[in-house]
């Protein structure tokens, strides 16, 4: 289903600390006048001097950050996702759109759009989808962009995002509510982020062509699978790993999986005696 929510936009300017009383009154008015208890948040401004609105306010149901600018990605920290405003869900919105507009934000490939969702999952956040595909032979004033008018999705990413939804639903360990995002600069010897349930499950989003040294938590044994989210397949990297595990794109290529960077590795608990089963 679709999430219907009230989302305050930045039309009145970014919700800075100085403007917070105004935004507080806007939220209170909206809550008082809305006949339905819809989800409410603020569509946070993506500016170099903008501040985050105080999302701990009782009328804010979730945190919304927009854009794929490095400033936004830097704010999507484990501290924000887990506790800064009371463990409220985080939505990474307007990450870009699959389409062919003459603008960077509206010209993502289907693979880039799909990857935004896996990247967000590894950070412990939800991601918003949009599509801006111009149809050949239609004048500009007759274009029906799904981004603004709805209609029919024509891109390559929706089927892959559905596969991701099914993947999450089919995993008993994978839960944004229970798992902890873990990101530390250079923690794996490469640019990456991970969603972790120690001793049970870890999902790693790797954004590097270099070999990554994955430091597996605790003394538990893990099996490792590579996730080819574009071709919607998976393949086994190893049935048993402990301590340190090295991974690189060549390992995916050897399994006839897409070795395009970024890529995803899933680690799940293996039997303690798995060393004898390799």
mmCIF file of C-alpha atoms in Angstrom:
data_model
loop_
_atom_site.group_PDB
_atom_site.id
_atom_site.type_symbol
_atom_site.label_atom_id
_atom_site.label_comp_id
_atom_site.label_asym_id
_atom_site.label_seq_id
_atom_site.Cartn_x
_atom_site.Cartn_y
_atom_site.Cartn_z
ATOM 1 C CA UNK A 1 0.000 0.000 0.000
ATOM 2 C CA UNK A 2 0.954 3.669 -0.185
ATOM 3 C CA UNK A 3 1.821 5.851 2.773
ATOM 4 C CA UNK A 4 -0.453 8.882 2.893
ATOM 5 C CA UNK A 5 0.969 11.556 5.128
ATOM 6 C CA UNK A 6 1.060 15.250 5.840
ATOM 7 C CA UNK A 7 4.531 16.519 5.014
ATOM 8 C CA UNK A 8 5.439 20.133 5.613
ATOM 9 C CA UNK A 9 7.370 21.531 2.645
ATOM 10 C CA UNK A 10 10.161 24.116 2.598
ATOM 11 C CA UNK A 11 8.092 26.747 0.783
ATOM 12 C CA UNK A 12 8.344 29.038 3.809
ATOM 13 C CA UNK A 13 12.110 28.518 4.041
ATOM 14 C CA UNK A 14 14.199 25.970 5.930
ATOM 15 C CA UNK A 15 12.990 25.098 9.445
ATOM 16 C CA UNK A 16 15.941 26.593 11.313
ATOM 17 C CA UNK A 17 16.182 26.984 15.052
ATOM 18 C CA UNK A 18 15.022 30.613 14.766
ATOM 19 C CA UNK A 19 11.932 29.606 12.764
ATOM 20 C CA UNK A 20 10.958 26.662 14.955
ATOM 21 C CA UNK A 21 8.133 28.460 16.806
ATOM 22 C CA UNK A 22 6.461 29.166 13.460
ATOM 23 C CA UNK A 23 6.857 25.560 12.353
ATOM 24 C CA UNK A 24 5.604 24.366 15.734
ATOM 25 C CA UNK A 25 2.400 26.376 15.277
ATOM 26 C CA UNK A 26 1.978 25.086 11.718
ATOM 27 C CA UNK A 27 2.246 21.497 12.947
ATOM 28 C CA UNK A 28 -0.163 22.111 15.825
ATOM 29 C CA UNK A 29 -2.690 23.703 13.471
ATOM 30 C CA UNK A 30 -2.370 20.838 11.008
ATOM 31 C CA UNK A 31 -2.880 18.248 13.732
ATOM 32 C CA UNK A 32 -5.921 20.087 15.083
ATOM 33 C CA UNK A 33 -7.552 20.480 11.657
ATOM 34 C CA UNK A 34 -6.748 17.087 10.107
ATOM 35 C CA UNK A 35 -9.842 14.852 10.523
ATOM 36 C CA UNK A 36 -7.644 11.774 10.040
ATOM 37 C CA UNK A 37 -4.586 10.899 12.184
ATOM 38 C CA UNK A 38 -2.219 10.839 9.221
ATOM 39 C CA UNK A 39 1.552 10.497 9.543
ATOM 40 C CA UNK A 40 3.227 13.896 9.816
ATOM 41 C CA UNK A 41 6.773 15.133 9.227
ATOM 42 C CA UNK A 42 8.733 17.984 7.666
ATOM 43 C CA UNK A 43 10.326 17.731 4.227
ATOM 44 C CA UNK A 44 13.702 18.923 5.425
ATOM 45 C CA UNK A 45 15.527 21.581 3.417
ATOM 46 C CA UNK A 46 18.733 20.461 1.697
ATOM 47 C CA UNK A 47 20.866 23.568 2.126
ATOM 48 C CA UNK A 48 24.452 24.043 3.297
ATOM 49 C CA UNK A 49 23.342 26.121 6.296
ATOM 50 C CA UNK A 50 20.063 24.371 7.090
ATOM 51 C CA UNK A 51 19.379 22.768 10.458
ATOM 52 C CA UNK A 52 17.282 19.736 11.241
ATOM 53 C CA UNK A 53 13.911 20.474 12.758
ATOM 54 C CA UNK A 54 13.484 19.054 16.250
ATOM 55 C CA UNK A 55 11.860 15.760 15.295
ATOM 56 C CA UNK A 56 11.347 14.803 18.937
ATOM 57 C CA UNK A 57 8.237 17.014 18.897
ATOM 58 C CA UNK A 58 5.151 14.842 19.618
ATOM 59 C CA UNK A 59 3.412 15.898 16.380
ATOM 60 C CA UNK A 60 6.252 14.513 14.223
ATOM 61 C CA UNK A 61 5.865 10.812 13.422
ATOM 62 C CA UNK A 62 8.985 10.246 11.317
ATOM 63 C CA UNK A 63 12.169 11.959 10.165
ATOM 64 C CA UNK A 64 12.370 13.000 6.512
ATOM 65 C CA UNK A 65 15.608 13.983 4.777
ATOM 66 C CA UNK A 66 15.605 14.847 1.087
ATOM 67 C CA UNK A 67 18.266 14.594 -1.591
ATOM 68 C CA UNK A 68 21.346 12.570 -2.474
ATOM 69 C CA UNK A 69 23.792 15.345 -1.675
ATOM 70 C CA UNK A 70 26.825 14.268 0.422
ATOM 71 C CA UNK A 71 25.547 16.526 3.219
ATOM 72 C CA UNK A 72 22.377 14.461 3.424
ATOM 73 C CA UNK A 73 24.207 11.131 3.396
ATOM 74 C CA UNK A 74 26.477 12.369 6.183
ATOM 75 C CA UNK A 75 23.412 13.090 8.315
ATOM 76 C CA UNK A 76 22.089 9.541 7.898
ATOM 77 C CA UNK A 77 24.208 8.339 10.810
ATOM 78 C CA UNK A 78 23.484 5.499 13.235
ATOM 79 C CA UNK A 79 22.953 8.148 15.917
ATOM 80 C CA UNK A 80 20.194 9.824 13.891
ATOM 81 C CA UNK A 81 18.582 6.540 12.930
ATOM 82 C CA UNK A 82 18.733 5.031 16.413
ATOM 83 C CA UNK A 83 17.892 7.434 19.160
ATOM 84 C CA UNK A 84 18.558 11.105 18.434
ATOM 85 C CA UNK A 85 14.825 11.854 18.181
ATOM 86 C CA UNK A 86 13.401 8.869 20.015
ATOM 87 C CA UNK A 87 13.892 6.049 17.508
ATOM 88 C CA UNK A 88 11.438 7.455 14.990
ATOM 89 C CA UNK A 89 11.535 5.974 11.461
ATOM 90 C CA UNK A 90 13.775 7.792 8.992
ATOM 91 C CA UNK A 91 12.720 8.316 5.357
ATOM 92 C CA UNK A 92 15.431 9.175 2.836
ATOM 93 C CA UNK A 93 13.318 11.059 0.326
ATOM 94 C CA UNK A 94 13.995 12.474 -3.142
ATOM 95 C CA UNK A 95 17.166 10.428 -3.602
ATOM 96 C CA UNK A 96 16.797 11.102 -7.321
ATOM 97 C CA UNK A 97 14.427 9.707 -9.931
ATOM 98 C CA UNK A 98 14.707 7.087 -12.623
ATOM 99 C CA UNK A 99 14.217 8.986 -15.842
ATOM 100 C CA UNK A 100 15.632 10.914 -18.782
ATOM 101 C CA UNK A 101 15.217 14.550 -17.772
ATOM 102 C CA UNK A 102 18.092 16.947 -18.561
ATOM 103 C CA UNK A 103 18.798 17.292 -14.835
ATOM 104 C CA UNK A 104 20.993 15.079 -12.614
ATOM 105 C CA UNK A 105 18.186 14.553 -10.100
ATOM 106 C CA UNK A 106 15.796 13.284 -12.794
ATOM 107 C CA UNK A 107 18.070 11.125 -14.922
ATOM 108 C CA UNK A 108 18.986 8.110 -12.791
ATOM 109 C CA UNK A 109 19.276 4.759 -14.534
ATOM 110 C CA UNK A 110 17.097 1.942 -13.269
ATOM 111 C CA UNK A 111 20.156 0.375 -11.657
ATOM 112 C CA UNK A 112 21.062 3.592 -9.839
ATOM 113 C CA UNK A 113 17.494 3.989 -8.575
ATOM 114 C CA UNK A 114 17.406 0.400 -7.343
ATOM 115 C CA UNK A 115 20.749 0.803 -5.612
ATOM 116 C CA UNK A 116 19.456 3.800 -3.625
ATOM 117 C CA UNK A 117 17.017 1.428 -1.905
ATOM 118 C CA UNK A 118 19.687 -1.117 -0.948
ATOM 119 C CA UNK A 119 21.972 1.691 0.226
ATOM 120 C CA UNK A 120 19.161 3.032 2.398
ATOM 121 C CA UNK A 121 18.431 -0.421 3.790
ATOM 122 C CA UNK A 122 22.061 -0.788 4.860
ATOM 123 C CA UNK A 123 21.734 2.544 6.706
ATOM 124 C CA UNK A 124 18.573 1.432 8.484
ATOM 125 C CA UNK A 125 16.277 3.902 6.693
ATOM 126 C CA UNK A 126 13.321 3.833 4.316
ATOM 127 C CA UNK A 127 13.705 5.245 0.783
ATOM 128 C CA UNK A 128 11.272 7.132 -1.451
ATOM 129 C CA UNK A 129 10.811 6.200 -5.126
ATOM 130 C CA UNK A 130 9.990 8.435 -8.068
ATOM 131 C CA UNK A 131 10.051 8.310 -11.873
ATOM 132 C CA UNK A 132 10.596 11.057 -14.453
ATOM 133 C CA UNK A 133 10.541 9.304 -17.838
ATOM 134 C CA UNK A 134 9.729 11.451 -20.869
ATOM 135 C CA UNK A 135 7.938 9.590 -23.646
ATOM 136 C CA UNK A 136 9.106 10.047 -27.213
ATOM 137 C CA UNK A 137 6.668 11.721 -29.571
ATOM 138 C CA UNK A 138 4.803 13.658 -26.879
ATOM 139 C CA UNK A 139 5.118 17.446 -26.593
ATOM 140 C CA UNK A 140 6.277 18.780 -23.251
ATOM 141 C CA UNK A 141 2.852 20.013 -22.177
ATOM 142 C CA UNK A 142 1.381 16.548 -22.766
ATOM 143 C CA UNK A 143 4.000 14.558 -20.857
ATOM 144 C CA UNK A 144 2.595 12.575 -17.933
ATOM 145 C CA UNK A 145 5.463 12.213 -15.455
ATOM 146 C CA UNK A 146 4.707 9.688 -12.725
ATOM 147 C CA UNK A 147 6.740 11.911 -10.368
ATOM 148 C CA UNK A 148 4.070 14.611 -10.418
ATOM 149 C CA UNK A 149 0.935 13.092 -11.951
ATOM 150 C CA UNK A 150 0.984 9.380 -11.242
ATOM 151 C CA UNK A 151 -0.200 6.957 -13.899
ATOM 152 C CA UNK A 152 1.813 4.013 -15.219
ATOM 153 C CA UNK A 153 5.331 3.185 -14.028
ATOM 154 C CA UNK A 154 7.553 2.551 -17.053
ATOM 155 C CA UNK A 155 10.997 2.234 -15.507
ATOM 156 C CA UNK A 156 13.207 -0.773 -14.831
ATOM 157 C CA UNK A 157 13.518 -0.211 -11.074
ATOM 158 C CA UNK A 158 9.951 -0.967 -9.802
ATOM 159 C CA UNK A 159 10.255 -4.730 -10.449
ATOM 160 C CA UNK A 160 13.626 -4.764 -8.646
ATOM 161 C CA UNK A 161 12.245 -2.763 -5.728
ATOM 162 C CA UNK A 162 9.393 -5.277 -5.473
ATOM 163 C CA UNK A 163 12.007 -8.046 -5.365
ATOM 164 C CA UNK A 164 13.715 -6.166 -2.516
ATOM 165 C CA UNK A 165 10.400 -5.947 -0.655
ATOM 166 C CA UNK A 166 9.933 -9.700 -1.048
ATOM 167 C CA UNK A 167 13.524 -10.294 0.071
ATOM 168 C CA UNK A 168 12.964 -8.286 3.272
ATOM 169 C CA UNK A 169 9.599 -9.943 3.941
ATOM 170 C CA UNK A 170 11.170 -13.392 3.526
ATOM 171 C CA UNK A 171 13.977 -12.812 6.014
ATOM 172 C CA UNK A 172 13.140 -13.493 9.663
ATOM 173 C CA UNK A 173 16.168 -11.534 10.879
ATOM 174 C CA UNK A 174 15.962 -8.472 8.641
ATOM 175 C CA UNK A 175 14.077 -5.731 10.462
ATOM 176 C CA UNK A 176 14.687 -1.973 10.496
ATOM 177 C CA UNK A 177 13.021 -1.835 13.920
ATOM 178 C CA UNK A 178 15.277 -4.431 15.567
ATOM 179 C CA UNK A 179 18.588 -4.213 13.709
ATOM 180 C CA UNK A 180 21.330 -1.652 14.287
ATOM 181 C CA UNK A 181 22.961 0.368 11.489
ATOM 182 C CA UNK A 182 26.717 0.312 11.774
ATOM 183 C CA UNK A 183 28.936 2.612 9.771
ATOM 184 C CA UNK A 184 32.492 3.551 10.598
ATOM 185 C CA UNK A 185 34.848 5.226 8.149
ATOM 186 C CA UNK A 186 37.166 2.569 6.792
ATOM 187 C CA UNK A 187 35.761 -0.099 9.116
ATOM 188 C CA UNK A 188 35.868 -2.684 6.321
ATOM 189 C CA UNK A 189 38.846 -1.188 4.541
ATOM 190 C CA UNK A 190 36.505 0.302 1.923
ATOM 191 C CA UNK A 191 33.491 2.557 1.524
ATOM 192 C CA UNK A 192 30.548 0.595 2.896
ATOM 193 C CA UNK A 193 27.699 0.551 5.399
ATOM 194 C CA UNK A 194 26.007 -2.290 7.250
ATOM 195 C CA UNK A 195 22.820 -3.226 9.072
ATOM 196 C CA UNK A 196 23.640 -5.563 11.930
ATOM 197 C CA UNK A 197 22.054 -8.079 14.258
ATOM 198 C CA UNK A 198 25.116 -9.457 16.064
ATOM 199 C CA UNK A 199 25.502 -13.195 15.837
ATOM 200 C CA UNK A 200 22.515 -13.604 13.516
ATOM 201 C CA UNK A 201 22.556 -11.404 10.431
ATOM 202 C CA UNK A 202 24.419 -8.608 8.655
ATOM 203 C CA UNK A 203 23.677 -6.820 5.381
ATOM 204 C CA UNK A 204 26.632 -4.938 3.861
ATOM 205 C CA UNK A 205 26.378 -2.391 1.027
ATOM 206 C CA UNK A 206 29.795 -2.091 -0.610
ATOM 207 C CA UNK A 207 30.671 0.973 -2.680
ATOM 208 C CA UNK A 208 34.265 0.176 -3.633
ATOM 209 C CA UNK A 209 36.175 -1.734 -6.315
ATOM 210 C CA UNK A 210 38.826 -2.579 -3.734
ATOM 211 C CA UNK A 211 38.984 -5.713 -1.648
ATOM 212 C CA UNK A 212 36.986 -5.296 1.561
ATOM 213 C CA UNK A 213 37.963 -6.933 4.827
ATOM 214 C CA UNK A 214 34.683 -7.628 6.602
ATOM 215 C CA UNK A 215 35.212 -7.915 10.347
ATOM 216 C CA UNK A 216 32.482 -10.335 11.397
ATOM 217 C CA UNK A 217 31.041 -9.561 14.843
ATOM 218 C CA UNK A 218 31.724 -11.869 17.770
ATOM 219 C CA UNK A 219 32.905 -15.445 17.564
ATOM 220 C CA UNK A 220 29.860 -16.657 15.651
ATOM 221 C CA UNK A 221 30.088 -18.441 12.332
ATOM 222 C CA UNK A 222 28.391 -16.978 9.264
ATOM 223 C CA UNK A 223 27.467 -18.045 5.789
ATOM 224 C CA UNK A 224 27.873 -15.371 3.135
ATOM 225 C CA UNK A 225 25.755 -14.761 0.043
ATOM 226 C CA UNK A 226 26.213 -12.150 -2.661
ATOM 227 C CA UNK A 227 23.002 -10.343 -3.640
ATOM 228 C CA UNK A 228 22.655 -9.516 -7.344
ATOM 229 C CA UNK A 229 19.791 -7.069 -6.945
ATOM 230 C CA UNK A 230 19.702 -6.107 -10.626
ATOM 231 C CA UNK A 231 19.248 -9.614 -11.973
ATOM 232 C CA UNK A 232 17.309 -10.551 -8.812
ATOM 233 C CA UNK A 233 19.501 -13.519 -7.938
ATOM 234 C CA UNK A 234 21.844 -14.547 -5.173
ATOM 235 C CA UNK A 235 24.857 -16.832 -4.907
ATOM 236 C CA UNK A 236 26.852 -18.447 -2.113
ATOM 237 C CA UNK A 237 30.283 -16.980 -1.362
ATOM 238 C CA UNK A 238 31.043 -19.329 1.529
ATOM 239 C CA UNK A 239 29.158 -21.638 3.871
ATOM 240 C CA UNK A 240 31.401 -20.821 6.814
ATOM 241 C CA UNK A 241 33.275 -17.674 7.806
ATOM 242 C CA UNK A 242 34.605 -16.385 11.117
ATOM 243 C CA UNK A 243 36.614 -13.370 12.169
ATOM 244 C CA UNK A 244 37.798 -11.665 9.004
ATOM 245 C CA UNK A 245 36.342 -12.221 5.551
ATOM 246 C CA UNK A 246 37.672 -10.639 2.354
ATOM 247 C CA UNK A 247 35.322 -9.819 -0.493
ATOM 248 C CA UNK A 248 35.761 -8.108 -3.882
ATOM 249 C CA UNK A 249 33.773 -7.795 -7.131
ATOM 250 C CA UNK A 250 35.690 -10.676 -8.727
ATOM 251 C CA UNK A 251 34.041 -13.066 -6.250
ATOM 252 C CA UNK A 252 30.608 -12.087 -7.575
ATOM 253 C CA UNK A 253 31.756 -12.372 -11.178
ATOM 254 C CA UNK A 254 32.947 -15.919 -10.487
ATOM 255 C CA UNK A 255 29.368 -16.789 -9.503
ATOM 256 C CA UNK A 256 27.995 -15.265 -12.736
ATOM 257 C CA UNK A 257 26.452 -12.470 -10.694
ATOM 258 C CA UNK A 258 26.588 -8.789 -11.515
ATOM 259 C CA UNK A 259 29.912 -7.434 -10.252
ATOM 260 C CA UNK A 260 28.891 -3.817 -10.769
ATOM 261 C CA UNK A 261 29.788 -1.577 -7.842
ATOM 262 C CA UNK A 262 27.942 -0.958 -5.523
ATOM 263 C CA UNK A 263 27.014 -4.488 -4.507
ATOM 264 C CA UNK A 264 25.491 -6.214 -1.486
ATOM 265 C CA UNK A 265 26.648 -9.073 0.744
ATOM 266 C CA UNK A 266 24.375 -10.890 3.184
ATOM 267 C CA UNK A 267 25.818 -12.724 6.184
ATOM 268 C CA UNK A 268 23.600 -15.034 8.232
ATOM 269 C CA UNK A 269 24.315 -17.355 11.132
ATOM 270 C CA UNK A 270 25.838 -20.741 10.323
ATOM 271 C CA UNK A 271 26.166 -23.853 12.507
ATOM 272 C CA UNK A 272 29.042 -23.616 15.009
ATOM 273 C CA UNK A 273 30.590 -26.746 13.523
ATOM 274 C CA UNK A 274 30.315 -25.416 9.964
ATOM 275 C CA UNK A 275 34.101 -25.678 9.483
ATOM 276 C CA UNK A 276 33.625 -29.436 8.993
ATOM 277 C CA UNK A 277 30.920 -28.823 6.364
ATOM 278 C CA UNK A 278 32.880 -26.565 3.977
#
